[in-house]
Coordinates of N, CA and C in Angstrom, one line a residue:
Chain A
G1 N 0.7 -0.7 0.1 CA 0.4 -0.2 0.2 C 1.2 1.1 0.1
Q2 N 0.4 2.6 -0.2 CA 1.0 3.9 -0.5 C 1.3 4.2 1.3
Q3 N 2.6 5.0 1.1 CA 3.4 5.4 2.4 C 3.3 6.4 1.9
L4 N 2.7 7.6 2.5 CA 3.7 9.0 2.9 C 5.2 9.2 3.2
N5 N 5.4 9.9 2.5 CA 6.4 10.6 2.1 C 6.5 11.8 3.2
Q6 N 7.5 10.8 5.1 CA 7.2 12.7 5.6 C 9.0 12.6 6.3
S7 N 9.5 13.9 6.6 CA 10.2 14.3 6.9 C 10.6 14.8 7.8
P8 N 11.0 15.4 8.8 CA 13.2 14.4 8.5 C 12.4 13.3 9.7
Q9 N 13.3 12.3 9.3 CA 12.9 10.7 9.4 C 13.9 10.9 11.2
S10 N 14.5 11.7 11.4 CA 15.1 11.7 12.7 C 15.6 13.0 13.7
M11 N 15.0 13.9 14.4 CA 15.7 15.2 14.9 C 16.3 15.4 16.2
F12 N 17.2 15.6 16.6 CA 17.8 16.1 17.8 C 18.1 17.7 17.7
I13 N 17.2 17.6 19.1 CA 17.2 19.2 19.3 C 17.6 19.9 20.6
Q14 N 17.6 20.8 20.6 CA 17.8 21.5 22.8 C 16.4 21.7 23.1
E15 N 16.0 21.3 24.4 CA 15.6 22.1 24.6 C 14.9 23.7 24.5
G16 N 14.1 23.6 24.2 CA 12.9 25.2 24.0 C 13.3 25.5 22.6
E17 N 14.4 24.6 21.6 CA 13.8 25.4 20.6 C 12.2 24.8 20.1
D18 N 12.3 25.0 18.6 CA 11.1 25.5 18.0 C 11.2 23.8 16.3
V19 N 10.1 23.1 16.9 CA 10.5 21.5 15.5 C 9.3 21.8 14.3
S20 N 9.8 21.9 13.4 CA 8.9 21.5 12.6 C 9.6 20.2 11.0
M21 N 8.0 19.6 11.6 CA 7.7 18.4 10.2 C 6.2 18.7 9.2
N22 N 6.8 17.5 8.3 CA 5.7 17.2 6.9 C 6.1 16.6 6.6
C23 N 5.2 16.1 6.3 CA 4.6 14.4 5.2 C 3.6 15.4 3.3
T24 N 4.6 14.7 3.1 CA 4.0 15.2 1.4 C 3.5 13.6 0.6
S25 N 2.4 13.7 -0.5 CA 2.2 12.4 -1.5 C 1.9 12.6 -2.2
S26 N 1.7 11.8 -3.2 CA 1.5 12.4 -4.8 C 0.4 12.0 -5.2
S27 N -0.5 11.8 -4.1 CA -2.6 11.7 -3.8 C -2.9 13.3 -2.6
I28 N -4.0 12.9 -3.7 CA -4.4 14.0 -2.5 C -5.5 13.7 -1.2
F29 N -5.3 13.8 0.1 CA -6.2 14.4 1.0 C -7.1 14.5 1.6
N30 N -8.2 13.8 2.3 CA -9.3 15.1 2.2 C -9.2 15.8 3.7
T31 N -7.8 14.7 4.7 CA -8.5 15.1 6.1 C -6.3 13.7 6.3
W32 N -6.2 14.7 6.8 CA -5.0 15.0 8.1 C -4.8 14.6 9.2
L33 N -4.0 13.7 9.6 CA -4.1 14.0 11.2 C -2.7 13.8 12.0
W34 N -2.4 14.0 12.5 CA -1.3 13.6 13.7 C -0.8 12.9 14.7
Y35 N 0.3 12.2 14.8 CA -0.3 11.5 16.3 C 0.7 11.6 16.6
K36 N 1.5 11.3 17.8 CA 2.7 10.8 18.8 C 2.6 9.7 19.3
Q37 N 3.6 8.9 18.8 CA 3.8 7.4 19.9 C 4.8 7.4 20.8
D38 N 4.2 6.7 22.0 CA 5.4 6.6 23.1 C 5.8 5.0 22.9
P39 N 7.2 4.5 23.5 CA 7.7 4.1 23.3 C 6.6 2.9 24.1
G40 N 6.3 1.6 22.9 CA 5.3 0.4 24.0 C 5.0 1.3 23.6
E41 N 4.4 1.8 23.7 CA 2.7 2.4 24.0 C 2.1 3.0 22.6
G42 N 1.2 2.8 22.2 CA 0.1 2.7 21.0 C 0.3 4.5 20.4
P43 N -0.3 5.4 19.3 CA -0.4 6.2 19.1 C -1.3 6.9 19.5
V44 N -1.5 8.3 20.6 CA -1.6 9.4 20.3 C -2.1 10.6 19.5
L45 N -3.8 10.5 19.3 CA -4.1 12.2 18.2 C -3.7 13.4 18.7
L46 N -3.3 13.9 17.7 CA -3.0 15.0 18.6 C -3.9 16.2 17.6
I47 N -3.5 16.3 16.6 CA -4.7 17.0 16.1 C -4.9 16.3 15.2
A48 N -6.3 16.9 14.2 CA -6.4 16.9 12.8 C -7.2 18.0 12.7
L49 N -7.3 17.7 11.0 CA -7.4 18.9 9.6 C -7.9 18.3 8.9
Y50 N -9.0 19.0 8.4 CA -10.7 19.3 7.7 C -10.5 19.7 6.0
K51 N -10.0 21.1 6.8 CA -10.1 21.2 5.3 C -8.8 21.8 4.9
A52 N -9.1 22.3 4.1 CA -7.3 22.4 2.6 C -6.7 24.1 3.2
G53 N -6.1 24.9 3.4 CA -5.4 25.5 4.1 C -5.3 25.6 5.9
E54 N -6.5 24.6 6.4 CA -6.7 24.7 7.3 C -5.8 24.8 8.7
L55 N -5.1 25.6 9.3 CA -4.4 25.6 10.2 C -5.0 26.0 11.7
T56 N -4.4 24.9 12.4 CA -5.2 24.1 14.3 C -4.1 23.6 14.9
S57 N -4.0 24.9 16.1 CA -3.6 24.5 17.1 C -3.4 24.0 18.5
N58 N -2.8 23.6 19.0 CA -3.1 22.5 20.3 C -1.7 22.6 21.4
G59 N -2.0 23.8 21.9 CA -1.0 24.2 23.1 C -0.2 24.1 22.0
R60 N 1.3 23.9 22.9 CA 2.9 24.6 21.7 C 2.9 23.6 19.9
L61 N 1.6 23.1 19.5 CA 1.7 22.4 18.2 C 0.5 22.5 17.4
T62 N 1.0 23.3 16.7 CA 0.2 24.1 15.4 C 0.3 22.7 14.0
A63 N -1.0 22.4 13.1 CA -0.5 22.2 11.9 C -1.7 22.5 11.3
Q64 N -0.5 22.4 10.0 CA -1.7 23.3 8.9 C -1.2 21.8 7.3
F65 N -2.8 22.0 7.4 CA -3.4 21.4 5.4 C -3.1 22.4 4.6
G66 N -2.6 21.6 3.8 CA -1.8 22.1 2.7 C -2.8 22.2 2.0
I67 N -2.7 23.5 0.7 CA -4.3 23.8 -0.2 C -3.7 22.6 -1.3
T68 N -3.0 22.3 -1.3 CA -3.4 21.0 -2.3 C -3.8 19.9 -1.8
R69 N -4.0 20.4 -0.7 CA -4.5 18.6 -0.1 C -3.6 17.2 -0.5
K70 N -2.4 17.5 -0.6 CA -1.4 16.6 -0.9 C 0.0 17.0 -0.2
D71 N -0.3 17.6 1.1 CA 1.0 17.3 1.7 C 0.5 18.6 3.4
S72 N 1.1 18.6 4.6 CA 0.3 19.0 6.3 C 2.2 19.2 7.0
F73 N 1.7 19.8 7.2 CA 3.2 20.9 9.0 C 2.6 20.4 10.1
L74 N 3.2 20.2 11.4 CA 2.8 20.1 13.0 C 4.4 20.9 12.7
N75 N 4.4 21.7 13.1 CA 5.3 22.6 14.0 C 5.4 22.7 15.6
I76 N 5.8 22.4 16.7 CA 6.7 22.2 17.9 C 7.3 23.2 18.6
S77 N 6.5 24.2 18.9 CA 7.4 25.4 19.4 C 7.6 25.4 21.0
A78 N 8.7 26.0 21.5 CA 9.2 25.5 22.6 C 9.1 24.5 23.4
S79 N 10.3 23.6 22.4 CA 10.0 21.6 23.1 C 11.1 21.7 24.2
I80 N 10.1 20.5 24.9 CA 10.3 20.3 26.5 C 10.9 18.8 26.5
P81 N 11.4 18.6 27.3 CA 11.9 16.4 27.0 C 10.4 16.3 26.8
S82 N 9.3 16.0 27.6 CA 8.2 15.1 26.5 C 8.0 15.5 25.5
D83 N 8.7 15.9 24.9 CA 8.0 15.6 23.8 C 8.6 15.3 22.7
V84 N 9.3 14.7 23.2 CA 10.3 13.4 22.4 C 9.4 11.9 22.6
G85 N 9.4 11.5 21.5 CA 8.2 9.7 20.4 C 8.6 10.0 19.6
I86 N 7.9 9.3 19.0 CA 7.6 9.6 17.1 C 6.5 10.5 17.0
Y87 N 6.4 11.1 16.2 CA 5.6 11.4 15.7 C 4.8 11.3 13.7
F88 N 4.1 10.7 13.9 CA 3.3 10.3 12.9 C 2.8 11.3 11.9
C89 N 2.6 11.1 10.6 CA 1.2 11.4 10.6 C 0.6 10.8 9.5
A90 N -1.3 11.0 9.0 CA -1.3 9.9 8.5 C -2.9 10.6 7.2
G91 N -3.0 9.8 6.5 CA -4.2 11.3 5.7 C -5.5 10.0 4.9
Q92 N -6.1 10.6 5.5 CA -7.2 9.5 4.9 C -7.9 10.0 3.5
K93 N -8.4 9.9 2.4 CA -8.5 10.1 1.5 C -10.4 10.3 1.3
G94 N -11.2 10.1 2.2 CA -12.2 9.9 2.5 C -13.6 9.8 0.9
G95 N -14.8 10.0 1.3 CA -15.8 8.7 -0.3 C -15.9 7.7 -0.3
A96 N -15.8 6.6 -1.0 CA -15.5 5.5 -0.6 C -14.4 4.7 -0.6
G97 N -14.3 3.5 0.9 CA -13.1 3.1 1.2 C -12.4 5.2 2.3
S98 N -12.9 5.3 2.9 CA -13.0 6.3 3.5 C -12.3 6.4 4.7
Y99 N -12.3 4.7 5.7 CA -12.3 5.0 6.4 C -10.7 4.5 6.4
Q100 N -10.1 4.0 5.7 CA -8.3 3.9 5.5 C -6.8 4.9 5.6
L101 N -6.7 5.2 6.5 CA -5.6 5.8 7.1 C -4.4 4.8 6.6
T102 N -3.6 6.0 5.2 CA -2.2 6.4 5.7 C -1.0 7.3 6.0
F103 N -0.1 6.1 7.3 CA 0.6 7.1 7.4 C 1.8 6.9 6.5
G104 N 2.6 7.3 7.6 CA 4.3 8.0 7.3 C 4.9 7.6 8.4
K105 N 6.4 6.7 7.6 CA 7.2 6.6 8.4 C 7.4 6.9 10.0
G106 N 7.3 8.2 9.9 CA 7.1 8.3 11.5 C 8.4 9.5 11.6
T107 N 8.6 10.5 12.2 CA 10.1 11.2 13.0 C 10.5 11.5 14.3
K108 N 10.8 10.6 14.4 CA 11.6 10.4 16.0 C 12.1 11.2 16.9
L109 N 11.2 11.8 17.5 CA 11.9 13.6 17.6 C 12.7 13.1 19.2
S110 N 14.3 14.1 19.5 CA 14.9 13.2 19.9 C 15.6 15.4 21.4
V111 N 14.8 15.1 22.3 CA 15.0 16.8 23.6 C 16.0 16.5 23.7
I112 N 17.4 17.2 23.9 CA 17.6 17.1 24.2 C 17.8 18.9 25.8
P113 N 18.1 17.8 27.1 CA 18.4 19.4 27.9 C 18.6 19.9 28.4
Chain B
D1 N -13.5 5.0 32.7 CA -12.6 5.8 32.1 C -12.6 4.7 30.7
G2 N -13.8 6.3 29.4 CA -13.9 5.3 28.4 C -12.8 4.7 27.3
G3 N -12.4 4.0 26.7 CA -11.0 3.6 25.9 C -11.0 2.9 25.5
I4 N -9.4 2.5 24.9 CA -9.5 1.0 24.3 C -8.7 -0.2 25.0
T5 N -9.2 -0.8 25.2 CA -8.6 -1.9 26.3 C -7.3 -3.2 25.2
Q6 N -5.8 -2.9 25.1 CA -5.8 -4.3 24.3 C -4.7 -5.4 25.4
S7 N -4.8 -6.9 25.5 CA -4.7 -7.6 26.0 C -3.7 -8.3 25.1
P8 N -2.9 -9.6 26.2 CA -1.8 -8.8 26.7 C -1.3 -8.1 26.1
K9 N -0.3 -7.3 26.8 CA 0.8 -6.5 26.6 C 2.0 -6.9 25.6
Y10 N 1.8 -8.6 25.6 CA 3.4 -9.1 25.3 C 2.6 -11.3 25.5
L11 N 3.1 -11.0 23.8 CA 2.7 -12.7 23.7 C 3.9 -13.7 22.7
F12 N 3.7 -14.4 23.3 CA 4.8 -15.9 23.0 C 4.0 -16.0 21.6
R13 N 4.6 -16.6 20.5 CA 4.4 -17.7 19.9 C 4.7 -19.2 19.6
K14 N 4.9 -20.2 19.4 CA 5.8 -21.2 19.1 C 5.4 -21.4 17.4
E15 N 6.0 -22.4 17.2 CA 5.6 -22.7 15.7 C 4.5 -23.8 15.8
G16 N 3.7 -22.4 14.4 CA 2.4 -24.0 13.8 C 1.7 -23.5 15.4
Q17 N 1.6 -22.1 16.2 CA 0.6 -22.2 16.6 C -0.1 -20.8 15.9
N18 N -1.3 -21.1 16.6 CA -2.6 -19.5 16.9 C -2.3 -18.9 17.6
V19 N -2.6 -17.7 17.8 CA -2.4 -16.8 18.9 C -3.1 -15.7 18.8
T20 N -4.3 -15.5 20.2 CA -5.3 -14.3 19.3 C -5.0 -13.1 20.2
L21 N -5.5 -12.0 20.2 CA -5.5 -10.8 20.7 C -6.4 -10.9 20.6
S22 N -6.5 -9.9 21.5 CA -7.8 -9.0 22.6 C -7.8 -7.4 21.9
C23 N -8.9 -7.3 21.7 CA -9.3 -5.8 21.7 C -10.6 -5.6 21.9
E24 N -10.9 -4.2 22.9 CA -12.0 -4.5 23.6 C -12.3 -2.7 23.9
Q25 N -13.5 -2.5 23.5 CA -13.9 -0.5 23.5 C -15.2 -0.1 23.7
N26 N -15.1 0.1 24.7 CA -16.1 0.6 26.0 C -16.5 2.5 25.2
L27 N -16.3 3.2 24.1 CA -16.6 4.1 23.7 C -17.6 4.2 22.3
N28 N -18.5 3.0 22.6 CA -19.2 3.4 21.8 C -19.4 2.3 20.3
H29 N -17.9 2.7 20.0 CA -17.0 2.5 18.5 C -17.9 2.5 17.6
D30 N -18.7 1.9 16.1 CA -19.1 0.7 15.3 C -18.2 0.7 14.6
A31 N -16.7 1.0 14.0 CA -15.7 0.6 13.5 C -14.7 0.0 14.4
M32 N -14.4 -0.8 13.4 CA -12.5 -1.2 14.5 C -11.4 -1.3 13.3
Y33 N -10.5 -1.5 14.1 CA -9.2 -1.4 12.7 C -8.8 -2.4 14.0
W34 N -6.9 -3.3 12.8 CA -6.1 -3.6 13.3 C -5.0 -3.6 12.5
Y35 N -4.4 -2.8 13.4 CA -2.6 -2.8 12.9 C -1.6 -3.5 12.3
R36 N 0.3 -2.9 11.7 CA 0.6 -4.3 12.3 C 2.0 -2.8 12.2
Q37 N 2.6 -3.1 12.8 CA 3.6 -1.5 13.6 C 5.5 -2.1 13.1
D38 N 5.8 -2.4 12.1 CA 7.2 -3.3 12.2 C 8.8 -1.5 12.3
P39 N 9.8 -2.5 13.8 CA 10.3 -0.9 12.9 C 10.9 -0.5 12.4
G40 N 11.1 0.8 12.4 CA 11.3 2.3 11.8 C 9.7 2.0 11.1
Q41 N 9.2 1.5 10.3 CA 7.8 0.7 9.8 C 6.4 2.5 10.6
G42 N 5.5 3.0 9.5 CA 4.4 3.3 9.5 C 3.6 2.2 10.0
L43 N 2.3 2.2 10.9 CA 0.9 1.6 10.3 C 0.8 0.8 9.2
R44 N 0.7 -0.2 9.1 CA -0.1 -1.2 7.8 C -1.8 -1.9 8.5
L45 N -2.2 -1.4 7.8 CA -4.1 -2.2 8.0 C -4.1 -3.6 7.5
I46 N -4.1 -4.4 9.2 CA -4.7 -6.1 8.7 C -5.6 -5.8 8.5
Y47 N -6.4 -6.0 9.1 CA -8.4 -5.6 8.4 C -9.3 -4.4 9.5
Y48 N -10.2 -4.3 9.0 CA -11.4 -3.9 9.6 C -12.1 -4.3 9.8
S49 N -14.0 -3.0 10.5 CA -14.6 -3.9 10.4 C -15.6 -2.4 10.5
Q50 N -16.7 -2.4 10.1 CA -17.9 -0.6 9.9 C -18.6 -1.1 10.9
I51 N -19.2 -2.4 11.1 CA -19.9 -2.7 11.7 C -20.4 -3.8 12.5
V52 N -21.3 -4.3 12.9 CA -20.9 -6.0 13.4 C -21.1 -6.7 12.4
N53 N -20.5 -7.9 12.1 CA -20.9 -8.9 12.3 C -20.2 -8.7 10.4
D54 N -19.5 -7.5 10.3 CA -19.1 -7.0 8.9 C -17.5 -6.2 9.0
F55 N -16.9 -7.5 8.6 CA -15.0 -6.8 7.8 C -14.7 -7.7 6.9
Q56 N -13.6 -6.3 6.3 CA -13.1 -6.2 5.5 C -10.9 -6.3 5.3
K57 N -10.8 -6.4 4.5 CA -9.0 -7.6 4.7 C -8.2 -5.8 4.4
G58 N -7.0 -6.2 4.5 CA -7.3 -4.0 4.6 C -5.8 -5.1 3.5
D59 N -4.3 -4.2 3.8 CA -3.3 -4.6 3.0 C -2.5 -5.7 3.4
I60 N -3.0 -5.8 4.1 CA -1.8 -6.8 4.7 C -2.7 -8.5 5.6
A61 N -3.6 -9.0 4.8 CA -4.5 -10.1 6.0 C -4.0 -11.6 5.6
E62 N -3.7 -10.7 5.2 CA -2.5 -12.9 4.9 C -2.1 -13.5 5.7
G63 N -2.9 -14.7 6.6 CA -2.7 -15.2 8.0 C -2.7 -14.4 9.3
Y64 N -4.2 -13.9 8.6 CA -4.6 -13.3 10.0 C -5.7 -13.6 9.5
S65 N -6.7 -13.6 11.2 CA -8.0 -13.4 10.7 C -8.9 -12.8 11.8
V66 N -11.0 -12.1 11.5 CA -11.0 -11.6 12.7 C -12.3 -11.5 12.9
S67 N -12.7 -11.2 14.0 CA -14.5 -12.0 14.2 C -14.7 -10.6 14.3
R68 N -15.7 -10.5 14.3 CA -16.8 -9.1 15.2 C -18.3 -9.2 15.2
E69 N -18.1 -10.3 15.9 CA -19.7 -11.0 17.1 C -20.8 -10.1 17.9
K70 N -19.8 -8.7 18.0 CA -20.1 -8.0 19.2 C -19.7 -6.3 19.0
K71 N -20.3 -5.3 19.6 CA -19.5 -3.8 18.8 C -18.3 -3.7 19.5
E72 N -18.6 -3.9 21.0 CA -16.9 -3.7 21.2 C -16.0 -4.2 21.1
S73 N -15.4 -5.2 20.7 CA -14.7 -6.2 20.6 C -14.5 -6.9 19.1
F74 N -13.6 -6.4 19.1 CA -13.0 -6.8 17.7 C -11.3 -8.1 18.2
P75 N -11.2 -9.9 18.1 CA -10.6 -10.3 18.6 C -9.4 -10.4 17.3
L76 N -8.4 -10.4 16.1 CA -7.4 -10.5 15.8 C -7.1 -12.2 16.1
T77 N -6.3 -13.0 15.2 CA -5.7 -13.9 15.5 C -4.7 -14.0 14.6
V78 N -3.2 -14.5 14.8 CA -2.1 -14.4 13.5 C -2.4 -16.2 13.5
T79 N -2.6 -16.2 12.3 CA -2.3 -17.2 12.4 C -0.7 -18.5 12.2
S80 N -0.5 -19.8 11.9 CA 0.3 -20.5 11.6 C 1.4 -20.1 9.8
A81 N 0.3 -20.2 9.2 CA -0.1 -19.3 7.9 C 1.2 -18.1 7.9
Q82 N 0.5 -17.1 8.5 CA 1.6 -15.7 8.5 C 3.1 -16.1 9.3
K83 N 3.7 -16.3 8.3 CA 4.9 -16.5 8.8 C 6.5 -15.0 9.7
N84 N 6.2 -14.5 9.7 CA 6.7 -13.1 10.3 C 6.2 -12.8 10.9
P85 N 5.2 -13.2 12.1 CA 4.2 -12.6 12.8 C 5.0 -11.2 13.9
T86 N 6.5 -11.5 13.6 CA 7.0 -11.0 15.3 C 6.8 -9.0 14.6
A87 N 5.5 -8.5 15.2 CA 5.8 -7.2 14.8 C 4.5 -7.0 16.5
F88 N 4.7 -5.6 16.2 CA 3.3 -4.7 17.8 C 2.3 -4.2 16.3
Y89 N 1.4 -5.3 17.2 CA 0.2 -4.7 16.8 C -1.2 -3.9 17.8
L90 N -1.3 -3.4 16.5 CA -2.5 -2.1 17.2 C -4.2 -1.8 16.5
C91 N -4.7 -1.8 17.2 CA -5.9 -2.1 17.3 C -6.7 -0.8 17.4
A92 N -7.8 0.1 16.9 CA -8.3 0.8 17.1 C -9.6 0.9 16.5
S93 N -10.8 2.4 17.1 CA -12.1 2.3 16.7 C -12.1 4.1 16.2
S94 N -13.0 3.8 16.1 CA -13.5 5.2 15.4 C -15.4 4.8 15.3
A95 N -15.4 6.3 15.5 CA -17.0 6.1 16.0 C -18.4 6.3 14.3
G96 N -17.4 6.1 13.3 CA -17.6 5.9 12.6 C -16.6 5.9 11.3
T97 N -16.7 6.1 9.4 CA -15.7 6.5 8.6 C -15.7 6.8 8.0
G98 N -16.5 7.7 8.1 CA -16.6 9.4 7.1 C -14.6 10.2 7.8
G99 N -14.7 10.9 7.7 CA -13.4 11.9 7.0 C -13.2 12.5 8.5
N100 N -14.3 13.0 8.8 CA -14.6 13.9 10.6 C -14.1 12.9 11.9
Q101 N -14.4 11.2 12.2 CA -13.9 11.1 12.4 C -12.8 10.1 13.6
P102 N -12.2 10.5 13.9 CA -10.8 9.6 12.9 C -10.8 8.8 14.8
Q103 N -9.2 8.2 13.9 CA -9.0 6.5 14.7 C -8.8 7.0 16.2
H104 N -8.3 6.7 17.1 CA -8.1 6.4 18.6 C -7.3 5.0 18.4
F105 N -6.6 4.9 19.4 CA -5.8 3.5 19.5 C -5.5 2.8 20.8
G106 N -6.0 1.9 20.1 CA -5.3 1.2 22.3 C -3.1 1.1 22.3
D107 N -3.2 0.5 22.9 CA -1.3 0.6 24.7 C -0.9 -0.7 23.1
G108 N -1.6 -1.3 22.7 CA -0.9 -2.6 21.0 C 0.1 -3.7 22.0
T109 N 0.2 -5.1 21.2 CA 0.1 -6.1 22.0 C 1.9 -5.9 21.3
R110 N 3.1 -6.8 22.3 CA 3.8 -6.9 21.0 C 4.4 -8.7 21.4
L111 N 3.9 -9.2 19.7 CA 3.8 -10.5 19.3 C 5.9 -11.1 19.1
S112 N 5.9 -12.0 19.6 CA 7.4 -12.5 19.7 C 7.1 -13.9 19.3
I113 N 8.3 -15.1 18.4 CA 8.3 -15.7 18.4 C 10.0 -16.5 19.3
L114 N 9.6 -17.7 19.3 CA 9.7 -18.2 20.8 C 10.8 -19.2 19.6

């Protein structure tokens, strides 16, 4: 099955720095989701985006639904140690078969205190 | 407290053995899903169910089977036909299958071969 192109694959940043990651696809998606996964745990939904161009915040997290519907971005401001984990993007096409999510391979974030 | 419960947390399978992973949700969600996660990879869909007594194959259904006899339960059986079963298995559910009904995940079951 198709997978999204998520980058970067991993990041090492200093505490307090801002972080940016993105997902791109050759296909159009009508919903973009961002999840965070801690080791040995299931992914937790951070932000859901339902409209092209939409910019949504959740605390220090901000995500945008690309205007072309083929990409999405997640920014984390003023990173803290508990931001460590793997961040996944997921796209949902909508319409027939709208249930199916296509996942990126994840961005592993490490925060240096 | 509402949520998705997967059990066991860790499971070991012997060669030629079938094993069943449990997934229970008390969110009153109609749709449930099983994913497989391998190191450094995104999640891949094994099976999904939109409603009780109905389920469909995902991208990697070979070697797996499911049932959906109750709304709150969606067990996954890893059969002996699955030759590479070692992975982290995640169950998810959503209120429906529409675009504005995101999937929420359980905490996973890690399956290993003895």
